[in-house]
Short mmCIF file of N, CA and C in Angstrom, two decimals:
data_model
loop_
_atom_site.label_atom_id
_atom_site.label_comp_id
_atom_site.label_asym_id
_atom_site.label_seq_id
_atom_site.Cartn_x
_atom_site.Cartn_y
_atom_site.Cartn_z
N MET R 297 13.51 -15.77 9.35
CA MET R 297 14.09 -15.75 8.25
C MET R 297 14.23 -14.35 7.45
N ASP R 298 12.83 -14.02 7.39
CA ASP R 298 12.93 -13.36 6.41
C ASP R 298 12.92 -11.49 7.45
N ARG R 299 12.91 -11.66 8.34
CA ARG R 299 12.96 -10.41 9.30
C ARG R 299 14.40 -10.46 9.79
N TYR R 300 14.88 -11.51 10.10
CA TYR R 300 16.50 -11.24 10.76
C TYR R 300 17.50 -11.84 9.75
N GLY R 301 17.36 -12.42 8.58
CA GLY R 301 18.28 -12.78 7.73
C GLY R 301 18.91 -11.59 6.98
N PRO R 302 18.11 -10.75 6.24
CA PRO R 302 18.96 -9.35 6.05
C PRO R 302 19.89 -8.68 7.02
N LYS R 303 19.17 -8.53 8.04
CA LYS R 303 20.03 -7.83 9.34
C LYS R 303 21.32 -8.65 9.48
N ILE R 304 21.39 -9.91 9.43
CA ILE R 304 22.61 -10.85 10.10
C ILE R 304 23.42 -10.92 8.53
N TYR R 305 22.80 -10.64 7.60
CA TYR R 305 23.52 -10.48 6.30
C TYR R 305 24.24 -9.01 6.28
N ALA R 306 23.54 -7.95 6.64
CA ALA R 306 24.10 -6.54 6.63
C ALA R 306 25.32 -6.41 7.48
N TRP R 307 24.94 -7.03 9.01
CA TRP R 307 26.21 -6.94 9.75
C TRP R 307 27.45 -7.56 9.19
N CYS R 308 27.36 -8.83 8.34
CA CYS R 308 28.35 -9.42 7.88
C CYS R 308 29.04 -8.72 7.12
N GLN R 309 28.08 -8.07 6.24
CA GLN R 309 28.87 -7.29 4.89
C GLN R 309 29.50 -6.15 5.55
N HIS R 310 28.79 -5.57 6.70
CA HIS R 310 29.41 -4.34 7.24
C HIS R 310 31.21 -4.82 7.76
N TRP R 311 30.81 -6.09 8.03
CA TRP R 311 32.30 -6.72 8.76
C TRP R 311 33.48 -7.12 7.67
N ARG R 312 32.89 -6.57 6.70
CA ARG R 312 33.87 -7.00 5.01
C ARG R 312 33.82 -8.45 4.54
N LEU R 313 33.03 -9.41 4.58
CA LEU R 313 32.88 -10.03 4.24
C LEU R 313 32.47 -10.01 2.69
N GLN R 314 32.57 -11.11 1.89
CA GLN R 314 32.25 -10.97 0.69
C GLN R 314 30.86 -11.51 0.21
N LYS R 315 30.23 -11.17 -0.53
CA LYS R 315 28.64 -11.72 -0.41
C LYS R 315 28.61 -13.20 -0.02
N ALA R 316 29.33 -14.16 -1.09
CA ALA R 316 28.94 -15.48 -0.91
C ALA R 316 29.43 -15.76 0.65
N ASP R 317 30.24 -15.47 1.14
CA ASP R 317 30.81 -15.54 2.51
C ASP R 317 29.78 -14.92 3.56
N ALA R 318 29.64 -14.08 3.21
CA ALA R 318 28.18 -13.17 4.19
C ALA R 318 27.09 -14.15 4.38
N GLU R 319 26.56 -14.72 3.03
CA GLU R 319 25.67 -15.90 2.69
C GLU R 319 25.52 -16.81 3.77
N ASP R 320 27.20 -17.27 3.55
CA ASP R 320 27.28 -18.57 4.26
C ASP R 320 27.42 -18.30 5.72
N VAL R 321 27.58 -17.07 6.36
CA VAL R 321 27.40 -17.08 7.70
C VAL R 321 26.24 -16.72 8.26
N THR R 322 25.52 -16.07 7.47
CA THR R 322 24.29 -15.83 7.53
C THR R 322 23.52 -17.02 7.59
N GLN R 323 23.74 -18.23 6.77
CA GLN R 323 23.07 -19.47 6.92
C GLN R 323 23.56 -20.22 8.10
N ASN R 324 24.81 -19.81 8.73
CA ASN R 324 25.06 -20.68 9.91
C ASN R 324 24.44 -20.03 11.46
N VAL R 325 24.14 -18.94 10.77
CA VAL R 325 23.81 -18.17 12.03
C VAL R 325 22.10 -18.69 12.23
N LEU R 326 21.61 -18.89 10.94
CA LEU R 326 19.97 -19.40 11.09
C LEU R 326 19.95 -20.67 11.61
N LEU R 327 20.90 -21.30 11.27
CA LEU R 327 21.00 -22.70 11.65
C LEU R 327 21.21 -22.77 13.22
N LYS R 328 22.03 -21.90 13.61
CA LYS R 328 22.25 -22.05 15.22
C LYS R 328 21.00 -21.29 15.83
N LEU R 329 20.14 -20.59 15.29
CA LEU R 329 19.11 -19.75 15.89
C LEU R 329 18.02 -21.08 16.02
N ALA R 330 18.00 -21.92 14.76
CA ALA R 330 17.12 -22.91 14.86
C ALA R 330 16.98 -23.67 15.90
N HIS R 331 18.50 -24.41 16.42
CA HIS R 331 18.75 -25.06 17.43
C HIS R 331 18.40 -24.55 18.84
N LYS R 332 19.14 -23.38 19.02
CA LYS R 332 19.00 -22.45 19.98
C LYS R 332 17.63 -21.79 20.53
N LEU R 333 16.67 -21.74 19.50
CA LEU R 333 15.06 -20.95 19.85
C LEU R 333 14.18 -22.46 20.52
N ALA R 334 14.80 -23.53 20.06
CA ALA R 334 14.01 -24.61 20.75
C ALA R 334 14.06 -24.24 22.41
N HIS R 335 14.72 -23.98 22.78
CA HIS R 335 15.22 -23.69 24.15
C HIS R 335 15.06 -22.49 24.90
N PHE R 336 14.88 -21.48 23.83
CA PHE R 336 15.05 -19.87 24.02
C PHE R 336 13.77 -19.64 24.99
N SER R 337 14.50 -18.64 26.01
CA SER R 337 13.36 -18.28 26.93
C SER R 337 13.59 -16.84 26.71
N TYR R 338 12.90 -15.85 26.25
CA TYR R 338 12.87 -14.53 26.28
C TYR R 338 12.94 -13.54 27.55
N ASP R 339 13.93 -12.71 27.69
CA ASP R 339 14.16 -11.86 28.79
C ASP R 339 13.75 -10.68 28.46
N PRO R 340 12.42 -9.91 28.62
CA PRO R 340 12.46 -8.59 28.36
C PRO R 340 13.30 -7.58 28.67
N SER R 341 14.23 -7.54 29.78
CA SER R 341 15.02 -7.03 30.18
C SER R 341 16.23 -6.94 29.45
N LYS R 342 16.26 -7.98 28.50
CA LYS R 342 17.78 -7.88 27.73
C LYS R 342 17.08 -7.43 25.89
N SER R 343 18.06 -7.24 25.14
CA SER R 343 17.72 -6.81 23.75
C SER R 343 18.17 -8.34 23.07
N PHE R 344 17.18 -8.88 22.13
CA PHE R 344 17.21 -9.94 21.41
C PHE R 344 18.15 -9.63 20.34
N ARG R 345 17.83 -8.35 19.73
CA ARG R 345 18.93 -7.91 18.55
C ARG R 345 20.43 -8.06 18.86
N ALA R 346 20.66 -7.37 20.26
CA ALA R 346 21.85 -7.48 20.85
C ALA R 346 22.43 -9.33 20.74
N TRP R 347 21.56 -9.90 21.07
CA TRP R 347 22.01 -11.79 21.34
C TRP R 347 22.16 -11.92 20.17
N LEU R 348 21.47 -11.62 19.16
CA LEU R 348 21.38 -11.72 17.87
C LEU R 348 22.98 -11.44 17.21
N LYS R 349 22.99 -10.53 17.25
CA LYS R 349 24.43 -9.67 16.92
C LYS R 349 25.71 -10.71 17.57
N THR R 350 25.57 -10.87 18.70
CA THR R 350 26.60 -11.46 19.46
C THR R 350 26.81 -12.86 19.07
N ILE R 351 25.62 -13.70 18.55
CA ILE R 351 25.71 -14.83 18.04
C ILE R 351 26.34 -14.74 16.30
N THR R 352 25.98 -13.67 15.68
CA THR R 352 26.31 -13.51 14.56
C THR R 352 27.97 -12.99 14.45
N ARG R 353 28.24 -12.47 15.28
CA ARG R 353 29.95 -11.87 15.60
C ARG R 353 30.64 -13.10 15.78
N HIS R 354 30.14 -14.23 16.67
CA HIS R 354 30.61 -15.26 16.86
C HIS R 354 30.73 -16.26 15.49
N ALA R 355 29.93 -16.37 14.88
CA ALA R 355 29.72 -16.96 13.34
C ALA R 355 30.63 -16.41 12.64
N TRP R 356 30.56 -15.24 12.42
CA TRP R 356 31.91 -14.28 11.50
C TRP R 356 33.21 -14.69 11.89
N SER R 357 33.35 -14.42 13.55
CA SER R 357 34.87 -14.89 14.19
C SER R 357 35.03 -16.30 13.61
N ASP R 358 34.42 -17.33 14.02
CA ASP R 358 34.62 -18.78 13.41
C ASP R 358 34.90 -18.91 12.18
N PHE R 359 34.23 -18.10 11.02
CA PHE R 359 34.44 -18.42 9.73
C PHE R 359 35.59 -17.74 9.21
N LEU R 360 36.27 -16.74 10.29
CA LEU R 360 37.50 -16.17 9.58
C LEU R 360 38.67 -17.11 10.41
N ALA R 361 38.45 -17.70 11.50
CA ALA R 361 39.08 -18.55 12.09
C ALA R 361 39.59 -19.91 10.64
N SER R 362 38.39 -20.27 10.55
CA SER R 362 38.09 -21.47 9.79
C SER R 362 39.24 -21.33 8.15
N GLN R 363 38.71 -20.11 7.83
CA GLN R 363 39.44 -19.50 6.67
C GLN R 363 41.15 -19.36 6.74
N LYS R 364 41.42 -18.90 8.00
CA LYS R 364 43.15 -18.68 8.22
C LYS R 364 43.30 -20.20 8.38
N SER R 365 42.85 -21.14 9.15
CA SER R 365 43.42 -22.52 8.79
C SER R 365 43.04 -23.36 7.92
N ALA R 366 42.62 -22.81 6.81
CA ALA R 366 42.31 -23.32 5.95
C ALA R 366 41.66 -24.96 5.78
N ALA R 367 41.18 -24.86 6.90
CA ALA R 367 40.29 -26.50 7.33
C ALA R 367 38.98 -26.56 6.39
N GLN R 368 38.72 -27.62 5.80
CA GLN R 368 37.45 -27.77 5.46
C GLN R 368 36.34 -28.16 6.32
N GLY R 369 35.52 -27.41 6.43
CA GLY R 369 34.59 -27.55 7.52
C GLY R 369 33.41 -28.53 6.88
N THR R 370 33.32 -29.69 7.77
CA THR R 370 31.81 -30.30 7.54
C THR R 370 30.43 -30.06 7.81
N GLY R 371 29.42 -29.82 7.13
CA GLY R 371 28.38 -29.24 7.52
C GLY R 371 27.29 -30.36 8.34
N ASP R 372 26.58 -29.98 9.31
CA ASP R 372 25.93 -30.69 10.20
C ASP R 372 24.61 -31.09 9.24
N SER R 373 24.70 -32.07 8.67
CA SER R 373 23.48 -32.73 7.50
C SER R 373 22.28 -32.56 8.36
N GLN R 374 22.30 -32.86 9.63
CA GLN R 374 20.87 -32.83 10.30
C GLN R 374 20.40 -31.70 10.67
N ALA R 375 21.34 -30.65 10.73
CA ALA R 375 20.68 -28.93 10.73
C ALA R 375 20.23 -28.68 9.64
N VAL R 376 21.05 -29.00 8.70
CA VAL R 376 20.44 -28.34 7.35
C VAL R 376 19.04 -28.84 7.25
N GLN R 377 18.77 -30.19 7.01
CA GLN R 377 17.67 -30.65 6.80
C GLN R 377 16.66 -30.21 7.72
N MET R 378 17.02 -29.82 9.25
CA MET R 378 16.05 -29.34 10.08
C MET R 378 15.70 -28.09 9.65
N LEU R 379 16.61 -26.77 8.98
CA LEU R 379 16.27 -25.78 8.63
C LEU R 379 15.36 -26.01 7.21
N ALA R 380 15.93 -26.99 6.39
CA ALA R 380 15.32 -27.03 5.04
C ALA R 380 13.87 -27.63 5.26
N SER R 381 13.29 -28.02 6.32
CA SER R 381 12.18 -28.51 6.55
C SER R 381 11.03 -27.25 6.80
N VAL R 382 9.76 -27.09 5.88
CA VAL R 382 8.96 -26.25 5.94
C VAL R 382 8.42 -25.93 7.79
N GLU R 383 8.47 -27.21 8.42
CA GLU R 383 8.04 -27.07 9.56
C GLU R 383 9.35 -26.24 10.59
N ALA R 384 10.47 -26.29 10.17
CA ALA R 384 11.51 -25.78 11.16
C ALA R 384 11.68 -24.63 10.47
N ARG R 385 11.25 -24.04 9.23
CA ARG R 385 11.64 -22.91 8.68
C ARG R 385 10.39 -21.73 9.56
N ASP R 386 9.11 -22.56 9.01
CA ASP R 386 7.77 -21.77 9.77
C ASP R 386 8.11 -21.56 11.37
N ASP R 387 8.58 -22.63 12.22
CA ASP R 387 8.54 -22.59 13.77
C ASP R 387 9.79 -21.41 13.70
N LEU R 388 10.79 -21.49 13.15
CA LEU R 388 11.90 -20.30 13.19
C LEU R 388 11.31 -18.89 13.01
N ALA R 389 10.76 -18.72 12.14
CA ALA R 389 10.15 -17.36 11.48
C ALA R 389 9.15 -17.00 12.64
N THR R 390 8.27 -17.69 12.73
CA THR R 390 7.50 -17.30 14.19
C THR R 390 8.01 -16.85 15.21
N ARG R 391 9.21 -17.66 15.65
CA ARG R 391 9.82 -17.51 16.99
C ARG R 391 10.48 -16.27 16.91
N LEU R 392 11.19 -15.96 15.60
CA LEU R 392 11.89 -14.49 15.28
C LEU R 392 10.63 -13.34 15.42
N GLU R 393 9.71 -13.35 14.82
CA GLU R 393 8.81 -12.71 14.69
C GLU R 393 8.40 -12.24 15.75
N ARG R 394 7.86 -13.15 16.75
CA ARG R 394 7.44 -12.99 18.26
C ARG R 394 8.53 -12.16 19.07
N GLU R 395 9.74 -12.57 19.05
CA GLU R 395 10.65 -11.90 19.82
C GLU R 395 10.94 -10.19 18.90
N PHE R 396 11.04 -10.07 17.78
CA PHE R 396 11.08 -9.03 17.10
C PHE R 396 10.02 -8.15 17.80
N ASP R 397 8.34 -8.70 17.86
CA ASP R 397 7.42 -7.97 17.95
C ASP R 397 7.69 -7.51 19.43
N ASN R 398 8.26 -8.29 20.58
CA ASN R 398 8.39 -7.89 21.86
C ASN R 398 9.00 -7.01 22.10
N GLU R 399 10.39 -6.86 21.18
CA GLU R 399 11.34 -6.07 21.29
C GLU R 399 10.76 -4.44 20.77
N LEU R 400 10.02 -4.54 19.85
CA LEU R 400 9.24 -3.37 19.22
C LEU R 400 8.16 -3.06 20.31
N LEU R 401 7.56 -3.65 20.87
CA LEU R 401 6.48 -3.14 22.10
C LEU R 401 7.39 -2.58 23.08
N ASN R 402 8.44 -3.32 23.63
CA ASN R 402 9.25 -2.91 24.79
C ASN R 402 9.75 -1.65 24.37
N GLU R 403 10.16 -1.06 23.41
CA GLU R 403 10.89 0.02 22.92
C GLU R 403 9.82 1.18 22.59
N ALA R 404 8.84 0.63 22.00
CA ALA R 404 7.42 1.68 21.91
C ALA R 404 7.02 2.08 23.80
N THR R 405 7.00 1.25 24.13
CA THR R 405 6.33 1.39 25.52
C THR R 405 7.31 2.34 26.39
N ALA R 406 8.61 2.23 26.03
CA ALA R 406 9.58 3.08 26.95
C ALA R 406 9.41 4.39 26.62
N ARG R 407 9.33 4.64 25.05
CA ARG R 407 9.10 5.94 24.28
C ARG R 407 7.80 6.67 24.89
N VAL R 408 6.84 6.14 24.49
CA VAL R 408 5.55 6.50 25.46
C VAL R 408 5.76 6.81 26.80
N GLN R 409 6.08 5.89 27.38
CA GLN R 409 6.19 6.43 28.78
C GLN R 409 6.68 7.84 28.87
N LEU R 410 7.69 8.21 28.13
CA LEU R 410 8.43 9.43 28.61
C LEU R 410 7.50 10.43 27.84
N ARG R 411 6.40 10.32 27.21
CA ARG R 411 5.56 11.52 26.39
C ARG R 411 4.62 11.63 27.06
N VAL R 412 3.96 10.62 28.17
CA VAL R 412 2.85 11.28 28.81
C VAL R 412 2.98 11.17 30.42
N THR R 413 1.93 11.44 31.12
CA THR R 413 2.39 11.85 32.73
C THR R 413 2.10 10.52 33.11
N PRO R 414 2.82 10.44 34.46
CA PRO R 414 2.74 9.00 35.03
C PRO R 414 1.25 8.60 35.24
N GLU R 415 0.53 9.81 35.88
CA GLU R 415 -1.15 9.42 35.90
C GLU R 415 -1.56 9.01 34.51
N LYS R 416 -1.20 9.67 33.57
CA LYS R 416 -1.75 8.85 32.36
C LYS R 416 -1.30 7.49 32.23
N TRP R 417 -0.37 7.23 32.25
CA TRP R 417 0.38 5.95 32.34
C TRP R 417 -0.13 4.66 32.97
N GLU R 418 -0.48 5.11 34.09
CA GLU R 418 -1.00 4.37 35.42
C GLU R 418 -2.52 3.82 34.68
N VAL R 419 -3.17 4.55 34.23
CA VAL R 419 -4.49 4.74 33.66
C VAL R 419 -4.51 3.37 32.65
N PHE R 420 -3.73 4.03 31.88
CA PHE R 420 -3.37 2.88 30.91
C PHE R 420 -3.41 1.66 30.89
N ARG R 421 -2.05 1.63 31.96
CA ARG R 421 -1.59 0.45 32.55
C ARG R 421 -2.33 -0.54 33.25
N LEU R 422 -3.23 0.09 34.11
CA LEU R 422 -4.34 -0.64 35.15
C LEU R 422 -5.49 -1.20 33.82
N LEU R 423 -5.69 -0.27 32.78
CA LEU R 423 -6.92 -1.01 32.18
C LEU R 423 -6.09 -1.81 31.19
N ALA R 424 -5.04 -1.80 30.08
CA ALA R 424 -4.54 -2.28 29.49
C ALA R 424 -3.64 -3.70 30.06
N VAL R 425 -3.15 -3.26 30.83
CA VAL R 425 -2.15 -4.47 31.43
C VAL R 425 -2.42 -5.11 32.59
N GLU R 426 -3.04 -4.75 33.64
CA GLU R 426 -3.67 -5.04 34.72
C GLU R 426 -5.00 -6.00 34.40
N GLY R 427 -5.84 -5.27 33.39
CA GLY R 427 -7.37 -5.64 33.20
C GLY R 427 -8.13 -5.22 33.96
N LEU R 428 -8.22 -4.16 34.65
CA LEU R 428 -9.01 -3.62 35.56
C LEU R 428 -10.32 -2.96 34.96
N SER R 429 -11.25 -3.14 35.46
CA SER R 429 -12.48 -2.19 34.80
C SER R 429 -12.35 -0.69 34.80
N GLY R 430 -12.96 -0.14 34.02
CA GLY R 430 -13.17 1.35 33.81
C GLY R 430 -13.21 2.12 35.13
N ALA R 431 -14.29 1.40 35.75
CA ALA R 431 -14.90 1.84 36.94
C ALA R 431 -13.89 1.82 37.82
N GLU R 432 -13.00 0.53 38.18
CA GLU R 432 -12.03 0.61 39.23
C GLU R 432 -11.00 1.18 38.95
N VAL R 433 -10.66 1.46 37.58
CA VAL R 433 -9.35 2.57 37.29
C VAL R 433 -9.73 3.71 37.75
N ALA R 434 -11.11 4.17 37.34
CA ALA R 434 -11.82 5.71 37.46
C ALA R 434 -11.86 5.81 38.99
N GLN R 435 -12.30 4.88 39.86
CA GLN R 435 -12.14 5.33 41.08
C GLN R 435 -10.49 5.40 42.03
N ARG R 436 -9.96 4.47 41.21
CA ARG R 436 -8.44 4.30 42.07
C ARG R 436 -7.67 5.70 41.69
N VAL R 437 -7.86 6.20 40.49
CA VAL R 437 -7.00 7.38 39.74
C VAL R 437 -7.68 8.44 40.19
N HIS R 438 -9.04 8.46 40.89
CA HIS R 438 -9.84 9.93 40.89
C HIS R 438 -10.40 10.69 39.72
N MET R 439 -10.57 9.92 38.54
CA MET R 439 -11.13 10.81 37.30
C MET R 439 -12.36 10.02 36.83
N LYS R 440 -12.99 10.76 36.16
CA LYS R 440 -14.35 10.52 35.65
C LYS R 440 -14.16 9.01 34.81
N LEU R 441 -15.20 8.19 34.43
CA LEU R 441 -14.94 7.14 33.86
C LEU R 441 -14.40 7.29 32.23
N ALA R 442 -15.58 8.53 31.68
CA ALA R 442 -15.12 8.75 30.39
C ALA R 442 -14.02 9.29 30.01
N THR R 443 -13.12 9.87 31.13
CA THR R 443 -11.84 10.42 31.31
C THR R 443 -10.60 9.26 31.09
N VAL R 444 -11.00 8.26 31.93
CA VAL R 444 -10.14 6.91 31.72
C VAL R 444 -9.90 6.48 30.47
N TYR R 445 -11.43 6.43 29.74
CA TYR R 445 -11.11 5.74 28.37
C TYR R 445 -10.83 6.34 27.33
N VAL R 446 -10.98 8.07 27.75
CA VAL R 446 -9.85 8.76 26.62
C VAL R 446 -8.32 8.83 26.83
N VAL R 447 -8.19 8.64 28.03
CA VAL R 447 -6.64 8.45 28.27
C VAL R 447 -6.42 7.44 27.49
N ARG R 448 -7.01 6.10 27.99
CA ARG R 448 -6.49 5.07 27.53
C ARG R 448 -6.47 4.85 26.09
N GLY R 449 -7.54 5.71 25.02
CA GLY R 449 -7.34 5.55 23.89
C GLY R 449 -6.11 6.42 23.21
N LYS R 450 -5.90 7.76 23.69
CA LYS R 450 -4.57 8.46 23.44
C LYS R 450 -3.53 7.71 23.66
N VAL R 451 -3.32 6.89 24.61
CA VAL R 451 -2.23 6.24 25.02
C VAL R 451 -2.01 5.26 24.24
N GLN R 452 -2.99 4.59 24.07
CA GLN R 452 -2.63 3.21 22.66
C GLN R 452 -2.34 3.93 21.23
N LYS R 453 -3.18 4.99 21.13
CA LYS R 453 -2.72 5.60 19.77
C LYS R 453 -1.23 5.88 19.84
N LEU R 454 -0.65 6.74 21.04
CA LEU R 454 0.72 6.62 20.59
C LEU R 454 1.58 5.34 20.63
N LEU R 455 1.20 4.52 21.33
CA LEU R 455 2.01 3.32 21.37
C LEU R 455 2.02 2.47 19.57
N GLN R 456 0.58 2.66 19.34
CA GLN R 456 0.75 2.13 18.02
C GLN R 456 1.53 3.02 16.92
N GLU R 457 1.67 4.65 17.24
CA GLU R 457 2.38 5.22 16.26
C GLU R 457 3.85 4.83 16.55
N GLU R 458 4.30 4.67 17.47
CA GLU R 458 5.78 4.86 17.99
C GLU R 458 6.07 3.02 17.35
N ILE R 459 5.31 2.09 17.56
CA ILE R 459 5.34 0.97 16.79
C ILE R 459 5.55 1.02 15.27
N GLN R 460 4.97 1.81 14.58
CA GLN R 460 4.81 2.06 13.27
C GLN R 460 6.40 2.82 12.67
N ILE R 461 6.39 3.70 13.70
CA ILE R 461 7.92 4.26 13.64
C ILE R 461 9.03 3.53 13.63
N LEU R 462 9.15 2.56 14.33
CA LEU R 462 9.94 1.63 14.90
C LEU R 462 9.85 0.49 13.58
N GLU R 463 8.85 0.08 13.37
CA GLU R 463 8.80 -1.05 11.83
C GLU R 463 9.38 -0.49 10.91
N SER R 464 9.03 0.90 10.86
CA SER R 464 9.67 1.34 9.30
C SER R 464 11.17 1.59 9.44
N ALA R 465 11.66 1.80 10.50
CA ALA R 465 13.02 2.21 10.75
C ALA R 465 13.71 0.94 10.68
N HIS R 466 12.93 -0.49 10.78
CA HIS R 466 13.74 -1.80 10.85
C HIS R 466 13.04 -2.48 9.39
N ALA R 467 12.79 -1.77 8.51
CA ALA R 467 12.02 -2.48 7.31
C ALA R 467 13.27 -2.70 6.22
N PRO R 468 13.58 -4.04 5.67
CA PRO R 468 14.51 -4.23 4.97
C PRO R 468 14.64 -3.19 3.98
N VAL R 469 15.94 -2.62 3.37
CA VAL R 469 16.39 -2.02 2.43
C VAL R 469 16.46 -2.98 0.98
N PRO R 470 15.61 -2.25 0.07
CA PRO R 470 15.60 -3.28 -1.24
C PRO R 470 17.17 -3.01 -1.73
N GLU R 471 17.80 -4.04 -2.26
CA GLU R 471 18.91 -4.36 -2.90
C GLU R 471 19.04 -3.36 -4.10
N GLN R 472 19.73 -3.02 -4.37
CA GLN R 472 19.89 -2.38 -5.93
C GLN R 472 21.04 -2.69 -6.95
N SER R 473 20.37 -3.00 -8.17
CA SER R 473 21.31 -3.51 -8.86
C SER R 473 22.36 -2.83 -9.55
N ALA R 474 23.54 -3.82 -9.75
CA ALA R 474 25.00 -2.99 -10.00
C ALA R 474 24.95 -2.65 -11.37
#
């Protein structure tokens, strides 16, 4: 909720909802997430944020339709209770955090792969992803053992830097007093 709530709210405001309406739509999206994430399976080839924006867009659209028809909606009290429970909020926050971290890692990985040679990326991949020993990697890529570890360290540092850049780009913007 802390990580994606502000993003959902910002989208709603961008789509010209008033503050109270944006808060309502944000709450509805978070409720939907609480239900959907129980059976959610992350696909690293797709963007979680794009999926979330689609869900938000549908909730926004539903909200506008309900305003036009002037029908009074009835809240799903079971969903409200679920979101209100500490356990559900913690579980939702953990799942959202994990998905956000996966997205950051995937984006950082793509950026770093563009910055290093394929040979250096392969050294990193074999050590860090495949879990091969340094000696095995050195033999496979025809490098000295010490060089293999230096390469891994440099690529790892680049990944950490990219993740920090991406995290700072997604940090919530503090509200300004009017």
